Amino acid sequence: MENAFCHVPVLAEEALTFIRPQSGGIYIDATVGGGNHAAMILERSSPEGFLLGIDRDAEALTAAAKKLAPYQGRFVLVSGNYADMAALAEGQGIEAADGILLDIGVSSRHLDAPERGFSYMQDAPLDMRMDQSSGRSAAELVNEESAETLTRILFEFGEEKWAKRIAEFIVSARAIKPIDTTGELVAIVKQAIPKGAREKDQHPARRTFQAIRIAVNNELSALDIGLDAAISLLRPGGVIAVISFHSLEDRIVKTKLKHHATDCICPPRTPVCLCHHRADLKLLTRKPVTAGSEELMANPRSRSAMLRAAQKL
Ligand SMILES: C[S@@+](CC[C@H](N)C(=O)[O-])C[C@H]1O[C@@H](n2cnc3c(N)ncnc32)[C@H](O)[C@@H]1O
């Protein structure tokens, strides 16, 4: 495959309308992936805009380097977790940015490459790590965690109604043989959820796979920490734009941006403000921006995308 990351970037025009790349500006793409959004930022900030691209997936950085080759000298790519954005930016001598983009979650490449173990559609080793150089794989997680922890993961990160039963089936299955592949996990989930109770038009393992992926990659805590880091890196007037793909992520983005856009956060009916909290953001979106009909037709993956943006005061 030439560039398996080469997909149409989601909500790109909308995100760039908020970021407004300018020549001379400094931009951070904290989830550079295949470099599609990044290429647009570099193009529109020609001739002198600069971009720091971050990704925790080595294959993504290789693909991004190829895609961004025409802008040589105007970007740097670093391997790392966007939760460490402040240190990663500082390492490149960047003290403040004019625009920061986060397009979170998995890439098309993750889902399309069976060997990465993200997909319930293809049988492969159960991995799901975005950074394959460290951390526990999905197989280790499902074979090691207690039924209680697995239930919590499936319920909290997958909003799976059958969490407890799936966790019990996982524990029974692994007592006979370790669960090593995506196919084995799919089969267990199918046994656990009665046929008549399955969601219409949804694969029965979709929620389980989402939950385990989020747990393996610590996605929600990285997002929470990464958003704070991004907001503090923005210079006054700079813009943060975040594209998320499910309600759990969007809730974190919404809450965080709202918190930063609020002055006093004292409990209601406190007579005088004691918190002295001051807003450092202005919301640019009250509701998430979603894909228009044209994009929905061209790119089915844009269906669940939600964009929120805010400007540093
Ligand atoms: C949806 S893709 C981004 C696609 C990209 N916007 C493009 O135009 O090609 C999300 C990327 O974020 C990366 N990622 C997810 N969580 C991350 C984190 N905590 N730190 C760094 N990269 C992360 C994934 O490895 C993946 O490559």
GROMACS .gro file of C-alpha atoms and ligand atoms in nm:
model
  340
    1MET     CA    1   0.000   0.000   0.000
    2GLU     CA    2   0.150   0.333  -0.102
    3ASN     CA    3   0.023   0.552   0.181
    4ALA     CA    4  -0.241   0.375   0.383
    5PHE     CA    5  -0.287   0.690   0.591
    6CYS     CA    6  -0.389   0.876   0.280
    7HIS     CA    7  -0.749   0.946   0.362
    8VAL     CA    8  -0.961   1.255   0.327
    9PRO     CA    9  -0.907   1.463   0.640
   10VAL     CA   10  -1.228   1.502   0.839
   11LEU     CA   11  -1.391   1.847   0.889
   12ALA     CA   12  -1.074   2.001   0.747
   13GLU     CA   13  -1.224   2.316   0.594
   14GLU     CA   14  -1.424   2.379   0.909
   15ALA     CA   15  -1.121   2.334   1.137
   16LEU     CA   16  -0.906   2.558   0.918
   17THR     CA   17  -1.172   2.828   0.914
   18PHE     CA   18  -1.120   2.853   1.290
   19ILE     CA   19  -0.741   2.816   1.288
   20ARG     CA   20  -0.687   3.060   0.996
   21PRO     CA   21  -0.326   2.961   0.918
   22GLN     CA   22  -0.106   3.262   0.833
   23SER     CA   23   0.246   3.293   0.699
   24GLY     CA   24   0.483   3.333   0.991
   25GLY     CA   25   0.246   3.153   1.230
   26ILE     CA   26   0.343   2.853   1.443
   27TYR     CA   27   0.103   2.557   1.441
   28ILE     CA   28   0.088   2.227   1.624
   29ASP     CA   29  -0.087   1.924   1.481
   30ALA     CA   30  -0.093   1.707   1.791
   31THR     CA   31  -0.229   1.403   1.603
   32VAL     CA   32  -0.046   1.441   1.274
   33GLY     CA   33  -0.142   1.090   1.149
   34GLY     CA   34  -0.086   1.073   0.774
   35GLY     CA   35  -0.025   1.449   0.761
   36ASN     CA   36  -0.340   1.539   0.569
   37HIS     CA   37  -0.460   1.821   0.792
   38ALA     CA   38  -0.097   1.924   0.846
   39ALA     CA   39  -0.037   1.959   0.471
   40MET     CA   40  -0.335   2.193   0.446
   41ILE     CA   41  -0.209   2.403   0.738
   42LEU     CA   42   0.137   2.427   0.578
   43GLU     CA   43  -0.010   2.510   0.237
   44ARG     CA   44  -0.227   2.788   0.377
   45SER     CA   45   0.046   2.930   0.598
   46SER     CA   46   0.292   2.954   0.306
   47PRO     CA   47   0.554   3.077   0.267
   48GLU     CA   48   0.667   3.099   0.628
   49GLY     CA   49   0.426   2.914   0.856
   50PHE     CA   50   0.586   2.645   1.071
   51LEU     CA   51   0.428   2.321   1.197
   52LEU     CA   52   0.515   2.082   1.477
   53GLY     CA   53   0.353   1.743   1.409
   54ILE     CA   54   0.316   1.496   1.696
   55ASP     CA   55   0.207   1.133   1.687
   56ARG     CA   56   0.265   0.834   1.913
   57ASP     CA   57   0.250   0.593   1.617
   58ALA     CA   58   0.579   0.538   1.434
   59GLU     CA   59   0.406   0.435   1.109
   60ALA     CA   60   0.202   0.756   1.114
   61LEU     CA   61   0.516   0.968   1.140
   62THR     CA   62   0.672   0.790   0.841
   63ALA     CA   63   0.358   0.853   0.636
   64ALA     CA   64   0.340   1.217   0.750
   65ALA     CA   65   0.706   1.276   0.656
   66LYS     CA   66   0.627   1.159   0.302
   67LYS     CA   67   0.312   1.366   0.272
   68LEU     CA   68   0.479   1.681   0.405
   69ALA     CA   69   0.799   1.646   0.198
   70PRO     CA   70   0.703   1.942  -0.030
   71TYR     CA   71   0.718   2.168   0.279
   72GLN     CA   72   1.069   2.059   0.386
   73GLY     CA   73   1.224   2.305   0.631
   74ARG     CA   74   0.887   2.431   0.754
   75PHE     CA   75   0.791   2.142   0.981
   76VAL     CA   76   0.928   1.904   1.237
   77LEU     CA   77   0.776   1.570   1.333
   78VAL     CA   78   0.819   1.423   1.678
   79SER     CA   79   0.723   1.093   1.829
   80GLY     CA   80   0.530   1.124   2.153
   81ASN     CA   81   0.204   1.145   2.339
   82TYR     CA   82   0.017   1.474   2.307
   83ALA     CA   83  -0.033   1.461   2.683
   84ASP     CA   84   0.335   1.565   2.688
   85MET     CA   85   0.277   1.846   2.438
   86ALA     CA   86   0.434   2.117   2.653
   87ALA     CA   87   0.765   1.928   2.683
   88LEU     CA   88   0.757   1.818   2.318
   89ALA     CA   89   0.705   2.178   2.203
   90GLU     CA   90   0.970   2.308   2.440
   91GLY     CA   91   1.210   2.047   2.303
   92GLN     CA   92   1.167   2.214   1.962
   93GLY     CA   93   1.210   2.564   2.103
   94ILE     CA   94   0.838   2.643   2.069
   95GLU     CA   95   0.707   2.856   2.355
   96ALA     CA   96   0.370   2.949   2.209
   97ALA     CA   97   0.153   2.851   1.913
   98ASP     CA   98  -0.098   3.035   1.693
   99GLY     CA   99  -0.310   2.730   1.628
  100ILE     CA  100  -0.335   2.376   1.764
  101LEU     CA  101  -0.530   2.091   1.608
  102LEU     CA  102  -0.626   1.762   1.768
  103ASP     CA  103  -0.800   1.505   1.547
  104ILE     CA  104  -0.826   1.235   1.806
  105GLY     CA  105  -0.875   0.862   1.810
  106VAL     CA  106  -0.761   0.601   1.566
  107SER     CA  107  -0.663   0.663   1.206
  108SER     CA  108  -0.800   0.485   0.899
  109ARG     CA  109  -0.467   0.305   0.887
  110HIS     CA  110  -0.518   0.161   1.235
  111LEU     CA  111  -0.856   0.022   1.137
  112ASP     CA  112  -0.752  -0.094   0.792
  113ALA     CA  113  -0.427  -0.270   0.889
  114PRO     CA  114  -0.540  -0.606   1.032
  115GLU     CA  115  -0.202  -0.671   1.196
  116ARG     CA  116  -0.255  -0.378   1.436
  117GLY     CA  117  -0.548  -0.563   1.595
  118PHE     CA  118  -0.790  -0.267   1.610
  119SER     CA  119  -1.054  -0.415   1.382
  120TYR     CA  120  -1.330  -0.658   1.473
  121MET     CA  121  -1.378  -0.721   1.100
  122GLN     CA  122  -1.047  -0.904   1.048
  123ASP     CA  123  -0.879  -1.178   1.248
  124ALA     CA  124  -0.537  -1.072   1.379
  125PRO     CA  125  -0.325  -1.065   1.696
  126LEU     CA  126  -0.504  -0.864   1.965
  127ASP     CA  127  -0.273  -0.561   2.000
  128MET     CA  128  -0.449  -0.220   1.964
  129ARG     CA  129  -0.150  -0.017   2.089
  130MET     CA  130  -0.101   0.309   1.898
  131ASP     CA  131   0.257   0.317   2.026
  132GLN     CA  132   0.377  -0.037   1.964
  133SER     CA  133   0.706   0.027   2.141
  134SER     CA  134   0.554   0.040   2.488
  135GLY     CA  135   0.259  -0.042   2.711
  136ARG     CA  136   0.029  -0.338   2.746
  137SER     CA  137  -0.141  -0.490   2.443
  138ALA     CA  138  -0.514  -0.558   2.434
  139ALA     CA  139  -0.436  -0.931   2.470
  140GLU     CA  140  -0.246  -0.866   2.792
  141LEU     CA  141  -0.531  -0.651   2.921
  142VAL     CA  142  -0.809  -0.903   2.851
  143ASN     CA  143  -0.603  -1.194   2.987
  144GLU     CA  144  -0.483  -1.018   3.303
  145GLU     CA  145  -0.755  -0.788   3.435
  146SER     CA  146  -1.019  -0.902   3.684
  147ALA     CA  147  -1.381  -0.946   3.581
  148GLU     CA  148  -1.464  -0.631   3.784
  149THR     CA  149  -1.205  -0.417   3.603
  150LEU     CA  150  -1.308  -0.554   3.263
  151THR     CA  151  -1.672  -0.476   3.345
  152ARG     CA  152  -1.581  -0.119   3.439
  153ILE     CA  153  -1.373  -0.070   3.121
  154LEU     CA  154  -1.650  -0.203   2.896
  155PHE     CA  155  -1.916   0.000   3.073
  156GLU     CA  156  -1.727   0.330   3.106
  157PHE     CA  157  -1.537   0.337   2.776
  158GLY     CA  158  -1.781   0.141   2.559
  159GLU     CA  159  -2.112   0.231   2.727
  160GLU     CA  160  -2.179  -0.142   2.683
  161LYS     CA  161  -2.498  -0.263   2.850
  162TRP     CA  162  -2.372  -0.622   2.852
  163ALA     CA  163  -2.041  -0.528   3.017
  164LYS     CA  164  -2.070  -0.764   3.313
  165ARG     CA  165  -2.174  -1.063   3.106
  166ILE     CA  166  -1.903  -1.004   2.843
  167ALA     CA  167  -1.641  -0.973   3.119
  168GLU     CA  168  -1.760  -1.301   3.274
  169PHE     CA  169  -1.744  -1.476   2.936
  170ILE     CA  170  -1.391  -1.339   2.883
  171VAL     CA  171  -1.281  -1.473   3.222
  172SER     CA  172  -1.432  -1.818   3.154
  173ALA     CA  173  -1.280  -1.837   2.805
  174ARG     CA  174  -0.930  -1.741   2.917
  175ALA     CA  175  -0.938  -2.008   3.191
  176ILE     CA  176  -0.939  -2.263   2.907
  177LYS     CA  177  -0.699  -2.082   2.672
  178PRO     CA  178  -0.550  -1.729   2.659
  179ILE     CA  179  -0.735  -1.491   2.425
  180ASP     CA  180  -0.479  -1.401   2.159
  181THR     CA  181  -0.669  -1.277   1.856
  182THR     CA  182  -0.938  -1.029   1.756
  183GLY     CA  183  -1.138  -1.321   1.614
  184GLU     CA  184  -1.138  -1.500   1.950
  185LEU     CA  185  -1.257  -1.186   2.128
  186VAL     CA  186  -1.532  -1.127   1.872
  187ALA     CA  187  -1.652  -1.488   1.917
  188ILE     CA  188  -1.667  -1.443   2.297
  189VAL     CA  189  -1.864  -1.117   2.269
  190LYS     CA  190  -2.108  -1.283   2.028
  191GLN     CA  191  -2.162  -1.567   2.275
  192ALA     CA  192  -2.219  -1.319   2.558
  193ILE     CA  193  -2.476  -1.091   2.389
  194PRO     CA  194  -2.799  -1.276   2.308
  195LYS     CA  195  -2.886  -1.248   1.938
  196GLY     CA  196  -3.220  -1.079   2.001
  197ALA     CA  197  -3.059  -0.811   2.220
  198ARG     CA  198  -2.800  -0.691   1.967
  199GLU     CA  199  -2.812  -0.333   1.837
  200LYS     CA  200  -2.950  -0.297   1.486
  201ASP     CA  201  -2.691  -0.209   1.218
  202GLN     CA  202  -2.406  -0.233   1.471
  203HIS     CA  203  -2.146  -0.506   1.500
  204PRO     CA  204  -2.193  -0.672   1.842
  205ALA     CA  205  -1.822  -0.628   1.923
  206ARG     CA  206  -1.805  -0.257   1.832
  207ARG     CA  207  -1.847  -0.127   2.186
  208THR     CA  208  -1.611  -0.386   2.336
  209PHE     CA  209  -1.337  -0.301   2.084
  210GLN     CA  210  -1.382   0.074   2.140
  211ALA     CA  211  -1.361   0.028   2.518
  212ILE     CA  212  -1.052  -0.191   2.513
  213ARG     CA  213  -0.876   0.040   2.264
  214ILE     CA  214  -0.944   0.341   2.486
  215ALA     CA  215  -0.815   0.155   2.793
  216VAL     CA  216  -0.503   0.017   2.619
  217ASN     CA  217  -0.404   0.363   2.496
  218ASN     CA  218  -0.520   0.558   2.802
  219GLU     CA  219  -0.700   0.778   2.553
  220LEU     CA  220  -0.931   0.975   2.778
  221SER     CA  221  -0.672   1.078   3.034
  222ALA     CA  222  -0.430   1.173   2.754
  223LEU     CA  223  -0.705   1.392   2.609
  224ASP     CA  224  -0.780   1.560   2.941
  225ILE     CA  225  -0.412   1.638   3.007
  226GLY     CA  226  -0.337   1.721   2.641
  227LEU     CA  227  -0.615   1.979   2.623
  228ASP     CA  228  -0.475   2.169   2.923
  229ALA     CA  229  -0.128   2.155   2.772
  230ALA     CA  230  -0.256   2.282   2.438
  231ILE     CA  231  -0.454   2.567   2.593
  232SER     CA  232  -0.155   2.686   2.793
  233LEU     CA  233   0.066   2.677   2.482
  234LEU     CA  234  -0.163   2.904   2.279
  235ARG     CA  235  -0.065   3.265   2.245
  236PRO     CA  236  -0.340   3.530   2.290
  237GLY     CA  237  -0.562   3.516   1.982
  238GLY     CA  238  -0.445   3.160   1.906
  239VAL     CA  239  -0.705   2.891   1.836
  240ILE     CA  240  -0.751   2.532   1.949
  241ALA     CA  241  -0.965   2.305   1.729
  242VAL     CA  242  -1.054   1.953   1.839
  243ILE     CA  243  -1.220   1.685   1.628
  244SER     CA  244  -1.360   1.390   1.822
  245PHE     CA  245  -1.550   1.082   1.719
  246HIS     CA  246  -1.768   0.972   2.007
  247SER     CA  247  -1.963   1.118   2.292
  248LEU     CA  248  -1.710   1.023   2.563
  249GLU     CA  249  -1.438   1.226   2.391
  250ASP     CA  250  -1.670   1.512   2.300
  251ARG     CA  251  -1.789   1.538   2.661
  252ILE     CA  252  -1.430   1.582   2.781
  253VAL     CA  253  -1.360   1.846   2.512
  254LYS     CA  254  -1.684   2.033   2.584
  255THR     CA  255  -1.628   2.034   2.961
  256LYS     CA  256  -1.265   2.140   2.934
  257LEU     CA  257  -1.327   2.425   2.688
  258LYS     CA  258  -1.625   2.545   2.891
  259HIS     CA  259  -1.420   2.541   3.212
  260HIS     CA  260  -1.150   2.753   3.046
  261ALA     CA  261  -1.413   2.988   2.905
  262THR     CA  262  -1.575   3.052   3.246
  263ASP     CA  263  -1.473   3.317   3.500
  264CYS     CA  264  -1.597   3.219   3.845
  265ILE     CA  265  -1.639   2.844   3.907
  266CYS     CA  266  -1.752   2.873   4.271
  267PRO     CA  267  -2.045   2.645   4.364
  268PRO     CA  268  -2.383   2.803   4.278
  269ARG     CA  269  -2.516   3.050   4.538
  270THR     CA  270  -2.171   3.129   4.679
  271PRO     CA  271  -2.225   3.496   4.778
  272VAL     CA  272  -1.877   3.620   4.679
  273CYS     CA  273  -1.633   3.460   4.442
  274LEU     CA  274  -1.366   3.272   4.632
  275CYS     CA  275  -1.213   3.075   4.347
  276HIS     CA  276  -1.070   3.374   4.155
  277HIS     CA  277  -1.082   3.158   3.842
  278ARG     CA  278  -1.058   3.369   3.526
  279ALA     CA  279  -1.150   3.259   3.173
  280ASP     CA  280  -0.857   3.224   2.936
  281LEU     CA  281  -1.061   3.106   2.635
  282LYS     CA  282  -1.352   3.233   2.428
  283LEU     CA  283  -1.569   2.957   2.281
  284LEU     CA  284  -1.597   2.970   1.902
  285THR     CA  285  -1.850   2.685   1.892
  286ARG     CA  286  -2.146   2.647   2.130
  287LYS     CA  287  -2.246   2.318   1.970
  288PRO     CA  288  -2.011   2.082   1.788
  289VAL     CA  289  -1.973   2.142   1.415
  290THR     CA  290  -2.055   1.826   1.217
  291ALA     CA  291  -1.995   1.723   0.857
  292GLY     CA  292  -2.214   1.866   0.581
  293SER     CA  293  -2.402   1.647   0.337
  294GLU     CA  294  -2.126   1.660   0.073
  295GLU     CA  295  -1.858   1.541   0.314
  296LEU     CA  296  -2.091   1.274   0.453
  297MET     CA  297  -2.139   1.135   0.103
  298ALA     CA  298  -1.770   1.146   0.018
  299ASN     CA  299  -1.638   1.015   0.349
  300PRO     CA  300  -1.855   0.789   0.565
  301ARG     CA  301  -1.601   0.821   0.850
  302SER     CA  302  -1.703   1.185   0.893
  303ARG     CA  303  -2.046   1.065   1.013
  304SER     CA  304  -1.960   1.072   1.382
  305ALA     CA  305  -1.705   1.358   1.373
  306MET     CA  306  -1.760   1.658   1.604
  307LEU     CA  307  -1.549   1.972   1.596
  308ARG     CA  308  -1.518   2.225   1.878
  309ALA     CA  309  -1.296   2.531   1.876
  310ALA     CA  310  -1.197   2.811   2.112
  311GLN     CA  311  -0.970   3.116   2.106
  312LYS     CA  312  -0.716   3.213   2.370
  313LEU     CA  313  -0.794   3.544   2.540
  314LIG     C1  314  -0.757   1.039   1.322
  314LIG     S1  315  -0.585   1.022   1.314
  314LIG     C2  316  -0.528   1.177   1.259
  314LIG     C3  317  -0.530   1.195   1.111
  314LIG     C4  318  -0.466   1.324   1.067
  314LIG     N1  319  -0.540   1.439   1.115
  314LIG     C5  320  -0.449   1.333   0.918
  314LIG     O1  321  -0.486   1.436   0.860
  314LIG     O2  322  -0.399   1.238   0.856
  314LIG     C6  323  -0.537   1.026   1.482
  314LIG     C7  324  -0.389   1.010   1.505
  314LIG     O3  325  -0.365   1.048   1.640
  314LIG     C8  326  -0.269   0.964   1.695
  314LIG     N2  327  -0.289   0.970   1.841
  314LIG     C9  328  -0.396   0.928   1.911
  314LIG     N3  329  -0.379   0.954   2.042
  314LIG    C10  330  -0.259   1.015   2.054
  314LIG    C11  331  -0.185   1.068   2.164
  314LIG     N4  332  -0.233   1.060   2.289
  314LIG     N5  333  -0.066   1.126   2.140
  314LIG    C12  334  -0.017   1.134   2.013
  314LIG     N6  335  -0.081   1.084   1.906
  314LIG    C13  336  -0.201   1.026   1.925
  314LIG    C14  337  -0.294   0.829   1.634
  314LIG     O4  338  -0.178   0.750   1.637
  314LIG    C15  339  -0.337   0.868   1.492
  314LIG     O5  340  -0.229   0.864   1.403
   0.00000   0.00000   0.00000
